[in-house]
Short mmCIF file of C-alpha atoms in Angstrom, two decimals:
data_model
loop_
_atom_site.label_atom_id
_atom_site.label_comp_id
_atom_site.label_asym_id
_atom_site.label_seq_id
_atom_site.Cartn_x
_atom_site.Cartn_y
_atom_site.Cartn_z
CA LEU A 20 1.70 49.06 -7.35
CA ALA A 21 -0.30 48.32 -4.21
CA GLY A 22 -1.98 51.45 -2.94
CA THR A 23 -1.24 53.44 -6.11
CA VAL A 24 -4.31 52.57 -8.24
CA PRO A 25 -6.66 55.59 -7.84
CA GLU A 26 -10.23 55.85 -6.81
CA GLU A 27 -12.67 57.77 -8.98
CA PRO A 28 -12.78 61.54 -8.36
CA ARG A 29 -16.51 61.27 -7.58
CA CYS A 30 -18.85 58.36 -7.12
CA THR A 31 -21.66 58.60 -9.71
CA VAL A 32 -23.61 55.48 -8.75
CA GLU A 33 -26.86 56.24 -6.74
CA ARG A 34 -26.91 55.09 -3.10
CA ALA A 35 -29.67 53.77 -0.94
CA ASP A 36 -29.78 52.61 2.65
CA ALA A 37 -31.55 49.82 4.63
CA SER A 38 -34.83 51.79 4.48
CA LEU A 39 -35.23 50.86 0.83
CA THR A 40 -38.22 48.54 0.54
CA TYR A 41 -38.40 45.58 -1.94
CA SER A 42 -41.21 47.22 -3.82
CA LEU A 43 -39.16 50.44 -4.29
CA PHE A 44 -36.03 48.41 -5.30
CA LEU A 45 -38.18 46.77 -8.04
CA GLN A 46 -39.64 50.01 -9.10
CA ARG A 47 -36.52 52.20 -9.11
CA PHE A 48 -33.54 49.92 -9.72
CA ALA A 49 -34.10 46.29 -10.59
CA PHE A 50 -34.68 46.77 -14.32
CA SER A 51 -33.22 50.18 -14.95
CA ARG A 52 -30.04 51.26 -13.15
CA PRO A 53 -27.36 50.21 -10.66
CA VAL A 54 -27.39 51.20 -7.00
CA ILE A 55 -25.09 50.84 -4.01
CA LEU A 56 -27.06 49.55 -0.95
CA GLY A 57 -25.63 50.33 2.43
CA GLY A 58 -26.36 48.38 5.66
CA VAL A 59 -28.70 45.74 4.10
CA THR A 60 -26.61 42.72 5.27
CA ASP A 61 -24.33 41.91 8.12
CA ASN A 62 -21.66 39.45 7.04
CA SER A 63 -19.43 39.68 10.06
CA ALA A 64 -19.41 35.89 10.49
CA PHE A 65 -18.52 35.35 6.84
CA ARG A 66 -15.88 38.03 6.85
CA ALA A 67 -14.21 36.47 9.89
CA LEU A 68 -13.75 33.32 7.94
CA CYS A 69 -12.19 35.02 4.95
CA THR A 70 -8.89 36.07 6.46
CA ARG A 71 -5.80 34.83 4.72
CA GLU A 72 -4.89 32.50 7.54
CA LYS A 73 -8.35 30.90 7.83
CA LEU A 74 -8.88 30.42 4.15
CA LEU A 75 -5.46 28.77 3.75
CA ALA A 76 -6.17 26.48 6.69
CA ALA A 77 -9.51 25.41 5.35
CA PHE A 78 -8.97 25.33 1.60
CA GLY A 79 -5.17 25.37 1.00
CA PRO A 80 -4.92 21.95 -0.74
CA PHE A 81 -8.19 22.36 -2.72
CA SER A 82 -7.88 23.12 -6.49
CA VAL A 83 -9.15 26.42 -7.74
CA ARG A 84 -9.96 27.36 -11.29
CA LEU A 85 -8.43 30.56 -12.59
CA SER A 86 -9.70 32.41 -15.62
CA THR A 87 -8.01 34.72 -18.02
CA ALA A 88 -8.78 38.46 -17.40
CA ASN A 89 -10.05 39.24 -20.86
CA THR A 90 -13.46 39.74 -22.31
CA TYR A 91 -13.98 36.99 -24.87
CA SER A 92 -11.57 34.20 -23.86
CA TYR A 93 -12.41 31.38 -21.55
CA ARG A 94 -9.08 29.70 -20.91
CA LYS A 95 -8.95 28.04 -17.51
CA VAL A 96 -6.06 26.96 -15.27
CA ASP A 97 -6.36 24.78 -12.20
CA VAL A 98 -3.93 25.24 -9.26
CA PRO A 99 -4.01 24.50 -5.61
CA PHE A 100 -5.47 27.36 -3.64
CA GLN A 101 -2.35 27.67 -1.43
CA GLU A 102 -0.17 28.03 -4.61
CA TYR A 103 -2.42 30.77 -5.86
CA VAL A 104 -2.32 32.69 -2.67
CA GLU A 105 1.41 32.39 -2.03
CA GLN A 106 2.81 32.55 -5.58
CA LEU A 107 0.23 34.08 -8.02
CA LEU A 108 -1.55 36.65 -5.88
CA LYS A 109 0.42 39.62 -6.95
CA PRO A 110 -0.21 43.16 -8.22
CA GLN A 111 -1.23 43.38 -11.87
CA ASP A 112 1.63 43.95 -14.38
CA PRO A 113 0.51 46.90 -16.45
CA ALA A 114 2.24 45.47 -19.50
CA ARG A 115 0.56 42.08 -19.52
CA LEU A 116 -2.43 41.31 -21.79
CA GLY A 117 -5.62 39.96 -20.38
CA SER A 118 -4.93 36.51 -21.99
CA ASP A 119 -1.73 36.22 -19.98
CA THR A 120 -3.36 37.38 -16.71
CA LEU A 121 -4.99 34.79 -14.38
CA TYR A 122 -7.82 35.80 -12.17
CA PHE A 123 -9.53 33.86 -9.37
CA PHE A 124 -13.22 34.52 -9.49
CA GLY A 125 -16.15 32.12 -9.93
CA ASP A 126 -15.82 28.51 -10.98
CA ASN A 127 -15.83 27.42 -7.33
CA ASN A 128 -16.90 23.93 -6.41
CA PHE A 129 -19.90 24.56 -4.14
CA THR A 130 -19.46 21.22 -2.37
CA GLU A 131 -15.86 21.99 -1.41
CA TRP A 132 -16.52 25.60 -0.49
CA GLY A 133 -19.92 25.05 0.96
CA SER A 134 -18.74 25.27 4.55
CA LEU A 135 -17.72 28.93 3.75
CA PHE A 136 -20.64 29.91 1.63
CA GLN A 137 -23.21 28.75 4.22
CA HIS A 138 -22.08 31.64 6.37
CA TYR A 139 -22.69 34.19 3.71
CA VAL A 140 -25.85 36.34 4.09
CA PRO A 141 -26.90 37.34 0.56
CA PRO A 142 -28.67 40.65 -0.21
CA PRO A 143 -32.32 40.61 0.69
CA PHE A 144 -33.73 41.52 -2.81
CA ARG A 145 -34.43 39.18 -5.65
CA ILE A 146 -35.60 39.58 -9.26
CA PRO A 147 -38.89 37.60 -9.88
CA GLY A 148 -38.11 34.41 -11.77
CA THR A 149 -34.41 34.18 -10.88
CA SER A 150 -32.38 32.17 -8.43
CA PRO A 151 -29.04 33.12 -6.85
CA ALA A 152 -25.55 31.60 -7.55
CA TYR A 153 -22.44 32.69 -5.76
CA SER A 154 -19.02 33.60 -7.25
CA PHE A 155 -16.18 34.07 -4.80
CA GLY A 156 -12.89 35.68 -5.63
CA ILE A 157 -9.49 36.93 -4.33
CA ALA A 158 -7.21 39.14 -6.41
CA GLY A 159 -4.24 41.40 -6.27
CA SER A 160 -3.95 45.19 -6.53
CA GLY A 161 -4.55 46.41 -10.08
CA SER A 162 -6.22 43.25 -11.26
CA GLY A 163 -9.81 43.07 -12.46
CA VAL A 164 -12.25 41.90 -15.08
CA PRO A 165 -12.52 44.08 -18.25
CA PHE A 166 -15.83 45.17 -19.82
CA HIS A 167 -18.52 42.43 -20.26
CA TRP A 168 -22.17 41.90 -19.54
CA HIS A 169 -24.50 39.19 -18.25
CA GLY A 170 -27.62 38.89 -16.18
CA PRO A 171 -28.38 40.95 -13.05
CA GLY A 172 -26.54 40.52 -9.74
CA PHE A 173 -25.08 41.88 -6.57
CA SER A 174 -21.46 42.31 -5.52
CA GLU A 175 -19.77 42.85 -2.15
CA VAL A 176 -16.20 43.49 -1.17
CA ILE A 177 -15.17 41.67 2.01
CA PHE A 178 -11.57 43.04 2.20
CA GLY A 179 -9.79 45.62 0.13
CA ARG A 180 -11.44 48.07 -2.34
CA LYS A 181 -12.84 47.45 -5.80
CA ARG A 182 -13.51 50.19 -8.43
CA TRP A 183 -16.48 49.62 -10.74
CA PHE A 184 -17.18 51.15 -14.17
CA LEU A 185 -20.72 50.67 -15.65
CA TYR A 186 -22.45 51.52 -18.93
CA PRO A 187 -26.08 50.86 -19.83
CA PRO A 188 -26.90 48.22 -22.42
CA ASP A 189 -27.31 50.67 -25.21
CA LYS A 190 -23.97 52.29 -24.74
CA THR A 191 -21.13 49.92 -25.62
CA PRO A 192 -17.87 51.06 -24.07
CA HIS A 193 -14.75 51.57 -26.18
CA PHE A 194 -12.21 48.89 -25.13
CA HIS A 195 -9.96 46.18 -26.52
CA PRO A 196 -11.20 42.68 -25.38
CA ASN A 197 -7.65 41.57 -24.48
CA GLU A 198 -6.83 44.79 -22.59
CA THR A 199 -6.82 44.66 -18.78
CA THR A 200 -8.96 47.06 -16.86
CA LEU A 201 -5.83 48.74 -15.47
CA ALA A 202 -4.56 49.38 -19.01
CA TRP A 203 -7.89 50.66 -20.10
CA LEU A 204 -7.86 53.06 -17.12
CA GLN A 205 -4.43 54.31 -17.94
CA HIS A 206 -4.77 54.67 -21.73
CA THR A 207 -8.44 54.95 -22.78
CA TYR A 208 -10.24 56.45 -19.77
CA PRO A 209 -8.28 59.76 -19.81
CA THR A 210 -9.31 60.43 -23.47
CA LEU A 211 -13.05 60.06 -22.72
CA PRO A 212 -15.16 63.22 -22.79
CA PRO A 213 -17.17 63.61 -19.60
CA ALA A 214 -20.41 62.65 -21.38
CA GLN A 215 -18.84 59.35 -22.47
CA ARG A 216 -17.43 58.28 -19.07
CA PRO A 217 -19.12 55.42 -17.24
CA LEU A 218 -20.97 55.47 -14.00
CA GLU A 219 -18.34 54.58 -11.43
CA CYS A 220 -17.74 54.03 -7.77
CA THR A 221 -15.43 52.24 -5.35
CA LEU A 222 -16.80 49.54 -3.11
CA ARG A 223 -15.13 49.05 0.28
CA PRO A 224 -15.98 47.00 3.41
CA GLY A 225 -16.91 49.99 5.61
CA GLU A 226 -19.76 52.45 5.13
CA VAL A 227 -19.02 55.88 3.74
CA SER A 228 -21.15 59.01 3.76
CA PRO A 229 -24.54 58.48 2.14
CA GLY A 230 -25.28 60.02 -1.28
CA ALA A 231 -23.14 60.07 -4.44
CA GLY A 232 -19.85 61.80 -4.23
CA GLY A 233 -19.11 61.21 -0.57
CA ASP A 234 -15.45 61.79 0.35
CA PRO A 235 -13.40 58.73 0.87
CA PRO A 236 -11.88 57.95 4.27
CA ALA A 237 -8.71 59.77 5.19
CA SER A 238 -6.87 56.49 5.28
CA GLN A 239 -7.54 53.05 3.82
CA PRO A 240 -7.33 49.68 5.66
CA GLU A 241 -4.40 47.47 4.92
CA PRO A 242 -5.35 44.71 2.40
CA TRP A 243 -6.92 41.70 4.08
CA ASP A 244 -7.29 43.46 7.48
CA PRO A 245 -10.67 43.21 9.27
CA PRO A 246 -12.85 46.18 8.58
CA CYS A 247 -15.10 47.73 11.14
CA CYS A 248 -18.48 48.20 9.54
CA LEU A 249 -21.36 46.82 7.60
CA LEU A 250 -20.66 46.05 3.93
CA GLN A 251 -21.80 47.94 0.84
CA VAL A 252 -23.59 45.96 -1.90
CA LEU A 253 -23.57 47.00 -5.49
CA TYR A 254 -26.56 45.91 -7.64
CA PHE A 255 -26.17 45.91 -11.40
CA PRO A 256 -29.12 45.23 -13.74
CA ASP A 257 -29.46 42.86 -16.66
CA ARG A 258 -27.08 43.42 -19.53
CA TRP A 259 -25.31 46.39 -18.17
CA TRP A 260 -21.68 46.60 -19.25
CA HIS A 261 -19.25 46.65 -16.37
CA ALA A 262 -15.61 46.34 -15.57
CA THR A 263 -13.83 46.01 -12.22
CA LEU A 264 -10.46 47.04 -10.81
CA ASN A 265 -9.13 45.92 -7.45
CA LEU A 266 -7.39 48.84 -5.77
CA ASP A 267 -5.94 46.63 -3.05
CA THR A 268 -5.50 42.88 -2.51
CA SER A 269 -9.20 42.14 -2.36
CA VAL A 270 -11.65 39.45 -1.24
CA PHE A 271 -15.13 39.68 -2.83
CA ILE A 272 -18.28 37.75 -3.63
CA SER A 273 -21.04 38.25 -6.21
CA THR A 274 -24.59 36.81 -6.21
CA PHE A 275 -25.64 36.31 -9.83
CA LEU A 276 -29.41 36.18 -10.44
CA GLY A 277 -30.08 33.67 -13.28
#
């Protein structure tokens, strides 16, 4: 399955670069619509610590908490990080339900992972009255979190590629809560009229051409290979529905504003 999960035909999420000021961010995006920010952080040091070998060396024996990949279930399973990487980090089985699919994202003990998180440079923008909390994850090709919503936040992909689907709060997507994002993409997405399709875009470690609809690179980096460029950051506002789909083995981090 690796490398076969498609990107969207055209990115429909608005983009902005490092010239975006905080006041314009609040005015144009913070409370109204998502945006992909390019070149606003440099996480080279953090990225260098997130290779497979370095993460296993630093955190292999530590327990990580896995969640089921469905919308309204909160079953958790604890396993050693090394066991997750070496035995469970596999491409998504298209036939498996979300309740049978385990996903490593969030639920990280900040004390144990603090030596890693202290090297992360968060996006420079904040929502007044909120404070940031990190959620770190690693997942295989075809995996993802199905549609859900919560408060505002940012997301970055450190390695690999992650496809996002977003709907505004007043437009509930059609999905089954125990269906994986991959199954939704294969079965429901093709039936949607253009006016009912979500905003969507693929995040990747390197910058692409500015403006919605830029062509993807001619070739993609191998999963968990060091990229060359500054990261892209996706911002999603409060209560926006969103689902994610990892197109490669991916390492990613979100900053939730609560």
